[in-house]
Amino acid sequence: MVEKLLRCIQCNQVIPLYGEFIDAGANAHLPGVVWGDDDLKIKEDFFHIHNGHPLEELTVDFDTYISDKPTFELIKVSYFEATNGRERFLIKRSRERFDQSAHYEIIPGKLKISNVACEILEEELRGQISNLNGSSQLTDEEVNYLIEALQEELKNIPPEELFQEIEIVEEAQTPLTLLATFKEKHWQNIIQRLQNYLRQQEFKRILDFLEKNRLLKENAPLFIQMEMSFLHS
């Protein structure tokens, strides 16, 4: 995985800093690096074209990586930021064929990630509750109450505050899709809502179920779909 890039300050062009990479297992976002003849030719051409030009190293910020393709796919376009310690640069990485080296270029502007939609994974949640329904059986009606309470809590979170109010569990199909759960204070709101609207016996059964199945809260009842766009400077 590329850890650093080499930038020609005069021409604003970049190549991977060959020889500088980390174990692919350390981060699933960027593919592992195996330098081939094409890569060595790119390096040779770069130093020839930019001979005498001022050069600098850029360090990749892995947390900014984004793509609309799954992380395991090698043939794709992805974006991330890299920095020289003073400025940040938006990098486009593209690879069109397996037998072709990835191409890196600096593009103008900044990457904007927008939250398009967040929803309760109702079908998956029902299946998970069904699998957990052992010693504390919930009726279909009680499951409906719980899911409605989750949906009401989600509606009360302003979209612009979503990422401050949830905890990301893992990436879903692509870096633009996430699985998440509510932070604890929202689970407390959900429990309070259930207590306000349910009979004591129903509320106690649901509360007992949640207490005995903590993993239900720690897993991901929320699905987030995002989109990326570019802000031109």
PDB file of C-alpha atoms in Angstrom:
ATOM      1  CA  MET A   1       0.000   0.000   0.000  1.00  0.00           C
ATOM      2  CA  VAL A   2       1.398   3.388  -0.938  1.00  0.00           C
ATOM      3  CA  GLU A   3       2.272   5.378   2.156  1.00  0.00           C
ATOM      4  CA  LYS A   4       3.952   8.353   0.514  1.00  0.00           C
ATOM      5  CA  LEU A   5       4.005  10.171  -2.798  1.00  0.00           C
ATOM      6  CA  LEU A   6       6.699  12.231  -4.463  1.00  0.00           C
ATOM      7  CA  ARG A   7       5.550  15.604  -5.802  1.00  0.00           C
ATOM      8  CA  CYS A   8       7.252  17.892  -8.280  1.00  0.00           C
ATOM      9  CA  ILE A   9       6.557  21.314  -6.776  1.00  0.00           C
ATOM     10  CA  GLN A  10       7.161  23.095 -10.071  1.00  0.00           C
ATOM     11  CA  CYS A  11       4.855  20.916 -12.189  1.00  0.00           C
ATOM     12  CA  ASN A  12       2.456  19.737  -9.459  1.00  0.00           C
ATOM     13  CA  GLN A  13       2.720  16.111 -10.548  1.00  0.00           C
ATOM     14  CA  VAL A  14       3.064  13.053  -8.329  1.00  0.00           C
ATOM     15  CA  ILE A  15       4.164   9.435  -8.385  1.00  0.00           C
ATOM     16  CA  PRO A  16       4.290   6.867  -5.587  1.00  0.00           C
ATOM     17  CA  LEU A  17       7.458   7.076  -3.541  1.00  0.00           C
ATOM     18  CA  TYR A  18       8.739   3.721  -4.720  1.00  0.00           C
ATOM     19  CA  GLY A  19      10.070   1.580  -1.940  1.00  0.00           C
ATOM     20  CA  GLU A  20       7.802   3.307   0.587  1.00  0.00           C
ATOM     21  CA  PHE A  21       4.785   1.167   1.382  1.00  0.00           C
ATOM     22  CA  ILE A  22       3.239  -0.623   4.319  1.00  0.00           C
ATOM     23  CA  ASP A  23       1.792  -4.076   4.811  1.00  0.00           C
ATOM     24  CA  ALA A  24      -1.516  -4.400   2.935  1.00  0.00           C
ATOM     25  CA  GLY A  25      -3.018  -6.052   5.989  1.00  0.00           C
ATOM     26  CA  ALA A  26      -2.593  -2.886   8.049  1.00  0.00           C
ATOM     27  CA  ASN A  27      -5.319  -1.057   6.148  1.00  0.00           C
ATOM     28  CA  ALA A  28      -7.925  -2.565   3.844  1.00  0.00           C
ATOM     29  CA  HIS A  29      -8.590   0.632   1.934  1.00  0.00           C
ATOM     30  CA  LEU A  30      -5.676   0.688  -0.477  1.00  0.00           C
ATOM     31  CA  PRO A  31      -4.344  -2.394  -2.257  1.00  0.00           C
ATOM     32  CA  GLY A  32      -0.958  -3.838  -1.503  1.00  0.00           C
ATOM     33  CA  VAL A  33       2.027  -2.735  -3.557  1.00  0.00           C
ATOM     34  CA  VAL A  34       4.166  -4.954  -5.722  1.00  0.00           C
ATOM     35  CA  TRP A  35       6.475  -2.878  -7.903  1.00  0.00           C
ATOM     36  CA  GLY A  36       6.762  -4.132 -11.473  1.00  0.00           C
ATOM     37  CA  ASP A  37       8.625  -3.083 -14.590  1.00  0.00           C
ATOM     38  CA  ASP A  38       5.956  -0.505 -15.457  1.00  0.00           C
ATOM     39  CA  ASP A  39       6.365   1.134 -12.070  1.00  0.00           C
ATOM     40  CA  LEU A  40      10.122   1.357 -12.479  1.00  0.00           C
ATOM     41  CA  LYS A  41       9.636   2.906 -15.924  1.00  0.00           C
ATOM     42  CA  ILE A  42       7.252   5.493 -14.450  1.00  0.00           C
ATOM     43  CA  LYS A  43       9.845   6.313 -11.806  1.00  0.00           C
ATOM     44  CA  GLU A  44      12.594   6.628 -14.414  1.00  0.00           C
ATOM     45  CA  ASP A  45      10.468   8.876 -16.657  1.00  0.00           C
ATOM     46  CA  PHE A  46       9.429  11.053 -13.724  1.00  0.00           C
ATOM     47  CA  PHE A  47      12.995  11.758 -12.650  1.00  0.00           C
ATOM     48  CA  HIS A  48      13.996  12.419 -16.253  1.00  0.00           C
ATOM     49  CA  ILE A  49      11.155  14.886 -16.933  1.00  0.00           C
ATOM     50  CA  HIS A  50      11.509  16.641 -13.602  1.00  0.00           C
ATOM     51  CA  ASN A  51      15.300  16.644 -13.447  1.00  0.00           C
ATOM     52  CA  GLY A  52      16.426  19.708 -11.522  1.00  0.00           C
ATOM     53  CA  HIS A  53      12.928  20.561 -10.288  1.00  0.00           C
ATOM     54  CA  PRO A  54      12.246  20.911  -6.553  1.00  0.00           C
ATOM     55  CA  LEU A  55      10.642  17.757  -5.141  1.00  0.00           C
ATOM     56  CA  GLU A  56       8.878  16.992  -1.876  1.00  0.00           C
ATOM     57  CA  GLU A  57       7.334  14.021  -0.105  1.00  0.00           C
ATOM     58  CA  LEU A  58       3.602  13.810   0.562  1.00  0.00           C
ATOM     59  CA  THR A  59       2.218  11.567   3.287  1.00  0.00           C
ATOM     60  CA  VAL A  60      -1.048   9.796   2.524  1.00  0.00           C
ATOM     61  CA  ASP A  61      -3.921  10.359   4.956  1.00  0.00           C
ATOM     62  CA  PHE A  62      -5.608   6.935   4.920  1.00  0.00           C
ATOM     63  CA  ASP A  63      -8.627   8.213   6.839  1.00  0.00           C
ATOM     64  CA  THR A  64      -9.645  10.355   3.850  1.00  0.00           C
ATOM     65  CA  TYR A  65      -9.763   7.466   1.370  1.00  0.00           C
ATOM     66  CA  ILE A  66     -13.019   7.153  -0.567  1.00  0.00           C
ATOM     67  CA  SER A  67     -14.314   5.253  -3.582  1.00  0.00           C
ATOM     68  CA  ASP A  68     -17.662   4.132  -4.949  1.00  0.00           C
ATOM     69  CA  LYS A  69     -16.290   0.627  -5.501  1.00  0.00           C
ATOM     70  CA  PRO A  70     -15.663  -2.100  -2.887  1.00  0.00           C
ATOM     71  CA  THR A  71     -12.282  -1.930  -1.219  1.00  0.00           C
ATOM     72  CA  PHE A  72     -11.252  -5.347  -2.536  1.00  0.00           C
ATOM     73  CA  GLU A  73     -11.646  -4.297  -6.187  1.00  0.00           C
ATOM     74  CA  LEU A  74      -8.388  -3.281  -7.831  1.00  0.00           C
ATOM     75  CA  ILE A  75      -9.793  -1.809 -11.048  1.00  0.00           C
ATOM     76  CA  LYS A  76     -11.372   1.433  -9.898  1.00  0.00           C
ATOM     77  CA  VAL A  77     -10.988   5.143  -9.267  1.00  0.00           C
ATOM     78  CA  SER A  78     -10.415   6.306  -5.709  1.00  0.00           C
ATOM     79  CA  TYR A  79      -9.581   9.549  -3.957  1.00  0.00           C
ATOM     80  CA  PHE A  80      -7.658  10.523  -0.853  1.00  0.00           C
ATOM     81  CA  GLU A  81      -5.707  13.418   0.595  1.00  0.00           C
ATOM     82  CA  ALA A  82      -1.975  13.706   1.096  1.00  0.00           C
ATOM     83  CA  THR A  83       0.022  16.390   2.864  1.00  0.00           C
ATOM     84  CA  ASN A  84       3.496  17.881   2.977  1.00  0.00           C
ATOM     85  CA  GLY A  85       2.828  19.113   6.520  1.00  0.00           C
ATOM     86  CA  ARG A  86       1.738  22.561   5.352  1.00  0.00           C
ATOM     87  CA  GLU A  87      -0.753  21.965   2.541  1.00  0.00           C
ATOM     88  CA  ARG A  88      -3.201  19.204   1.750  1.00  0.00           C
ATOM     89  CA  PHE A  89      -3.630  17.869  -1.780  1.00  0.00           C
ATOM     90  CA  LEU A  90      -6.510  15.884  -3.244  1.00  0.00           C
ATOM     91  CA  ILE A  91      -5.175  12.806  -5.032  1.00  0.00           C
ATOM     92  CA  LYS A  92      -6.987  10.785  -7.686  1.00  0.00           C
ATOM     93  CA  ARG A  93      -5.812   7.193  -8.041  1.00  0.00           C
ATOM     94  CA  SER A  94      -7.007   5.277 -11.093  1.00  0.00           C
ATOM     95  CA  ARG A  95      -6.299   1.851 -12.473  1.00  0.00           C
ATOM     96  CA  GLU A  96      -7.968   0.630 -15.649  1.00  0.00           C
ATOM     97  CA  ARG A  97      -6.446  -2.848 -16.141  1.00  0.00           C
ATOM     98  CA  PHE A  98      -4.842  -5.524 -14.012  1.00  0.00           C
ATOM     99  CA  ASP A  99      -1.699  -5.401 -16.133  1.00  0.00           C
ATOM    100  CA  GLN A 100      -1.434  -1.622 -15.803  1.00  0.00           C
ATOM    101  CA  SER A 101       0.075   0.360 -12.963  1.00  0.00           C
ATOM    102  CA  ALA A 102      -2.112   2.739 -10.989  1.00  0.00           C
ATOM    103  CA  HIS A 103      -1.961   6.376 -12.040  1.00  0.00           C
ATOM    104  CA  TYR A 104      -1.827   9.149  -9.442  1.00  0.00           C
ATOM    105  CA  GLU A 105      -2.609  12.796 -10.046  1.00  0.00           C
ATOM    106  CA  ILE A 106      -3.323  15.915  -8.044  1.00  0.00           C
ATOM    107  CA  ILE A 107      -6.725  17.366  -8.842  1.00  0.00           C
ATOM    108  CA  PRO A 108      -8.004  20.818  -7.846  1.00  0.00           C
ATOM    109  CA  GLY A 109     -10.553  21.448  -5.127  1.00  0.00           C
ATOM    110  CA  LYS A 110     -11.670  19.471  -2.124  1.00  0.00           C
ATOM    111  CA  LEU A 111     -13.671  16.305  -1.727  1.00  0.00           C
ATOM    112  CA  LYS A 112     -17.055  16.689  -0.054  1.00  0.00           C
ATOM    113  CA  ILE A 113     -18.804  13.691   1.461  1.00  0.00           C
ATOM    114  CA  SER A 114     -22.535  14.151   1.998  1.00  0.00           C
ATOM    115  CA  ASN A 115     -24.892  12.003   4.025  1.00  0.00           C
ATOM    116  CA  VAL A 116     -27.588  11.075   1.514  1.00  0.00           C
ATOM    117  CA  ALA A 117     -29.715   8.753   3.605  1.00  0.00           C
ATOM    118  CA  CYS A 118     -29.771   6.922   6.898  1.00  0.00           C
ATOM    119  CA  GLU A 119     -32.291   4.228   7.661  1.00  0.00           C
ATOM    120  CA  ILE A 120     -33.063   1.491  10.140  1.00  0.00           C
ATOM    121  CA  LEU A 121     -32.193  -1.933   8.764  1.00  0.00           C
ATOM    122  CA  GLU A 122     -35.630  -3.214   9.672  1.00  0.00           C
ATOM    123  CA  GLU A 123     -35.544  -6.583   7.919  1.00  0.00           C
ATOM    124  CA  GLU A 124     -32.070  -7.426   9.208  1.00  0.00           C
ATOM    125  CA  LEU A 125     -33.008  -6.236  12.690  1.00  0.00           C
ATOM    126  CA  ARG A 126     -36.109  -8.421  12.755  1.00  0.00           C
ATOM    127  CA  GLY A 127     -33.996 -11.395  11.709  1.00  0.00           C
ATOM    128  CA  GLN A 128     -31.434 -10.655  14.387  1.00  0.00           C
ATOM    129  CA  ILE A 129     -34.122 -10.343  17.070  1.00  0.00           C
ATOM    130  CA  SER A 130     -35.674 -13.613  15.892  1.00  0.00           C
ATOM    131  CA  ASN A 131     -32.316 -15.382  16.232  1.00  0.00           C
ATOM    132  CA  LEU A 132     -31.853 -13.939  19.723  1.00  0.00           C
ATOM    133  CA  ASN A 133     -35.393 -14.719  20.870  1.00  0.00           C
ATOM    134  CA  GLY A 134     -34.514 -17.432  23.338  1.00  0.00           C
ATOM    135  CA  SER A 135     -35.154 -17.005  27.026  1.00  0.00           C
ATOM    136  CA  SER A 136     -36.884 -13.637  26.567  1.00  0.00           C
ATOM    137  CA  GLN A 137     -39.367 -14.120  23.775  1.00  0.00           C
ATOM    138  CA  LEU A 138     -40.736 -10.923  22.237  1.00  0.00           C
ATOM    139  CA  THR A 139     -44.056 -10.955  20.454  1.00  0.00           C
ATOM    140  CA  ASP A 140     -44.343  -9.555  16.933  1.00  0.00           C
ATOM    141  CA  GLU A 141     -46.168  -6.569  18.377  1.00  0.00           C
ATOM    142  CA  GLU A 142     -43.364  -5.870  20.843  1.00  0.00           C
ATOM    143  CA  VAL A 143     -40.786  -6.108  18.048  1.00  0.00           C
ATOM    144  CA  ASN A 144     -42.860  -3.566  16.124  1.00  0.00           C
ATOM    145  CA  TYR A 145     -42.839  -1.241  19.141  1.00  0.00           C
ATOM    146  CA  LEU A 146     -39.057  -1.477  19.396  1.00  0.00           C
ATOM    147  CA  ILE A 147     -38.469  -0.795  15.711  1.00  0.00           C
ATOM    148  CA  GLU A 148     -40.901   2.146  15.757  1.00  0.00           C
ATOM    149  CA  ALA A 149     -39.011   3.596  18.723  1.00  0.00           C
ATOM    150  CA  LEU A 150     -35.730   3.266  16.802  1.00  0.00           C
ATOM    151  CA  GLN A 151     -37.224   4.978  13.777  1.00  0.00           C
ATOM    152  CA  GLU A 152     -38.613   7.824  15.884  1.00  0.00           C
ATOM    153  CA  GLU A 153     -35.222   8.393  17.502  1.00  0.00           C
ATOM    154  CA  LEU A 154     -33.522   8.503  14.109  1.00  0.00           C
ATOM    155  CA  LYS A 155     -36.030  11.085  12.865  1.00  0.00           C
ATOM    156  CA  ASN A 156     -35.137  13.330  15.815  1.00  0.00           C
ATOM    157  CA  ILE A 157     -31.457  13.522  14.864  1.00  0.00           C
ATOM    158  CA  PRO A 158     -30.737  16.482  12.543  1.00  0.00           C
ATOM    159  CA  PRO A 159     -28.962  15.230   9.397  1.00  0.00           C
ATOM    160  CA  GLU A 160     -26.071  17.646   9.919  1.00  0.00           C
ATOM    161  CA  GLU A 161     -25.458  16.148  13.386  1.00  0.00           C
ATOM    162  CA  LEU A 162     -25.777  12.494  12.407  1.00  0.00           C
ATOM    163  CA  PHE A 163     -22.096  11.574  12.623  1.00  0.00           C
ATOM    164  CA  GLN A 164     -21.798  13.132  16.081  1.00  0.00           C
ATOM    165  CA  GLU A 165     -24.722  11.059  17.354  1.00  0.00           C
ATOM    166  CA  ILE A 166     -23.848   7.601  16.059  1.00  0.00           C
ATOM    167  CA  GLU A 167     -20.970   5.153  16.231  1.00  0.00           C
ATOM    168  CA  ILE A 168     -19.642   3.628  13.015  1.00  0.00           C
ATOM    169  CA  VAL A 169     -19.446  -0.153  13.250  1.00  0.00           C
ATOM    170  CA  GLU A 170     -17.977  -1.020   9.864  1.00  0.00           C
ATOM    171  CA  GLU A 171     -17.928  -0.266   6.169  1.00  0.00           C
ATOM    172  CA  ALA A 172     -20.696  -1.941   4.167  1.00  0.00           C
ATOM    173  CA  GLN A 173     -20.403  -2.621   0.421  1.00  0.00           C
ATOM    174  CA  THR A 174     -18.160   0.386  -0.344  1.00  0.00           C
ATOM    175  CA  PRO A 175     -16.498   3.220   1.622  1.00  0.00           C
ATOM    176  CA  LEU A 176     -19.603   5.270   0.753  1.00  0.00           C
ATOM    177  CA  THR A 177     -21.870   2.915   2.684  1.00  0.00           C
ATOM    178  CA  LEU A 178     -21.580   2.442   6.430  1.00  0.00           C
ATOM    179  CA  LEU A 179     -23.151   0.360   9.156  1.00  0.00           C
ATOM    180  CA  ALA A 180     -23.630   2.182  12.443  1.00  0.00           C
ATOM    181  CA  THR A 181     -25.431   2.162  15.766  1.00  0.00           C
ATOM    182  CA  PHE A 182     -26.840   4.823  18.084  1.00  0.00           C
ATOM    183  CA  LYS A 183     -24.705   6.281  20.829  1.00  0.00           C
ATOM    184  CA  GLU A 184     -25.750   5.265  24.334  1.00  0.00           C
ATOM    185  CA  LYS A 185     -27.704   8.446  25.071  1.00  0.00           C
ATOM    186  CA  HIS A 186     -29.991   7.690  22.127  1.00  0.00           C
ATOM    187  CA  TRP A 187     -30.574   4.155  23.353  1.00  0.00           C
ATOM    188  CA  GLN A 188     -31.628   5.727  26.652  1.00  0.00           C
ATOM    189  CA  ASN A 189     -34.065   7.949  24.735  1.00  0.00           C
ATOM    190  CA  ILE A 190     -35.428   4.883  22.963  1.00  0.00           C
ATOM    191  CA  ILE A 191     -35.950   3.074  26.268  1.00  0.00           C
ATOM    192  CA  GLN A 192     -37.647   6.148  27.749  1.00  0.00           C
ATOM    193  CA  ARG A 193     -39.951   6.393  24.743  1.00  0.00           C
ATOM    194  CA  LEU A 194     -40.951   2.745  25.139  1.00  0.00           C
ATOM    195  CA  GLN A 195     -41.604   3.259  28.840  1.00  0.00           C
ATOM    196  CA  ASN A 196     -43.848   6.243  28.124  1.00  0.00           C
ATOM    197  CA  TYR A 197     -46.051   4.472  25.607  1.00  0.00           C
ATOM    198  CA  LEU A 198     -46.164   0.820  26.630  1.00  0.00           C
ATOM    199  CA  ARG A 199     -47.837  -1.067  29.400  1.00  0.00           C
ATOM    200  CA  GLN A 200     -45.465  -1.988  32.201  1.00  0.00           C
ATOM    201  CA  GLN A 201     -45.384  -5.688  31.302  1.00  0.00           C
ATOM    202  CA  GLU A 202     -44.573  -5.005  27.635  1.00  0.00           C
ATOM    203  CA  PHE A 203     -41.924  -2.468  28.535  1.00  0.00           C
ATOM    204  CA  LYS A 204     -40.259  -4.832  31.022  1.00  0.00           C
ATOM    205  CA  ARG A 205     -40.102  -7.642  28.470  1.00  0.00           C
ATOM    206  CA  ILE A 206     -38.405  -5.411  25.881  1.00  0.00           C
ATOM    207  CA  LEU A 207     -36.035  -3.933  28.477  1.00  0.00           C
ATOM    208  CA  ASP A 208     -35.090  -7.404  29.719  1.00  0.00           C
ATOM    209  CA  PHE A 209     -34.504  -8.484  26.131  1.00  0.00           C
ATOM    210  CA  LEU A 210     -32.164  -5.523  25.446  1.00  0.00           C
ATOM    211  CA  GLU A 211     -30.278  -6.087  28.695  1.00  0.00           C
ATOM    212  CA  LYS A 212     -29.751  -9.790  27.948  1.00  0.00           C
ATOM    213  CA  ASN A 213     -28.746  -9.125  24.353  1.00  0.00           C
ATOM    214  CA  ARG A 214     -26.270  -6.262  24.556  1.00  0.00           C
ATOM    215  CA  LEU A 215     -24.860  -7.182  21.151  1.00  0.00           C
ATOM    216  CA  LEU A 216     -28.098  -6.012  19.563  1.00  0.00           C
ATOM    217  CA  LYS A 217     -27.221  -2.467  20.627  1.00  0.00           C
ATOM    218  CA  GLU A 218     -23.528  -2.809  19.757  1.00  0.00           C
ATOM    219  CA  ASN A 219     -24.206  -4.156  16.270  1.00  0.00           C
ATOM    220  CA  ALA A 220     -25.422  -2.074  13.367  1.00  0.00           C
ATOM    221  CA  PRO A 221     -29.142  -1.316  13.048  1.00  0.00           C
ATOM    222  CA  LEU A 222     -28.363   1.779  10.921  1.00  0.00           C
ATOM    223  CA  PHE A 223     -27.411   1.881   7.242  1.00  0.00           C
ATOM    224  CA  ILE A 224     -25.869   5.086   5.873  1.00  0.00           C
ATOM    225  CA  GLN A 225     -25.576   5.875   2.175  1.00  0.00           C
ATOM    226  CA  MET A 226     -23.295   8.768   1.236  1.00  0.00           C
ATOM    227  CA  GLU A 227     -22.226  10.487  -1.960  1.00  0.00           C
ATOM    228  CA  MET A 228     -19.065  12.310  -2.929  1.00  0.00           C
ATOM    229  CA  SER A 229     -18.761  15.569  -4.806  1.00  0.00           C
ATOM    230  CA  PHE A 230     -16.007  18.071  -5.488  1.00  0.00           C
ATOM    231  CA  LEU A 231     -15.729  21.623  -4.242  1.00  0.00           C
ATOM    232  CA  HIS A 232     -13.642  23.615  -6.687  1.00  0.00           C
ATOM    233  CA  SER A 233     -11.413  26.270  -5.195  1.00  0.00           C
TER     234      SER A 233
END
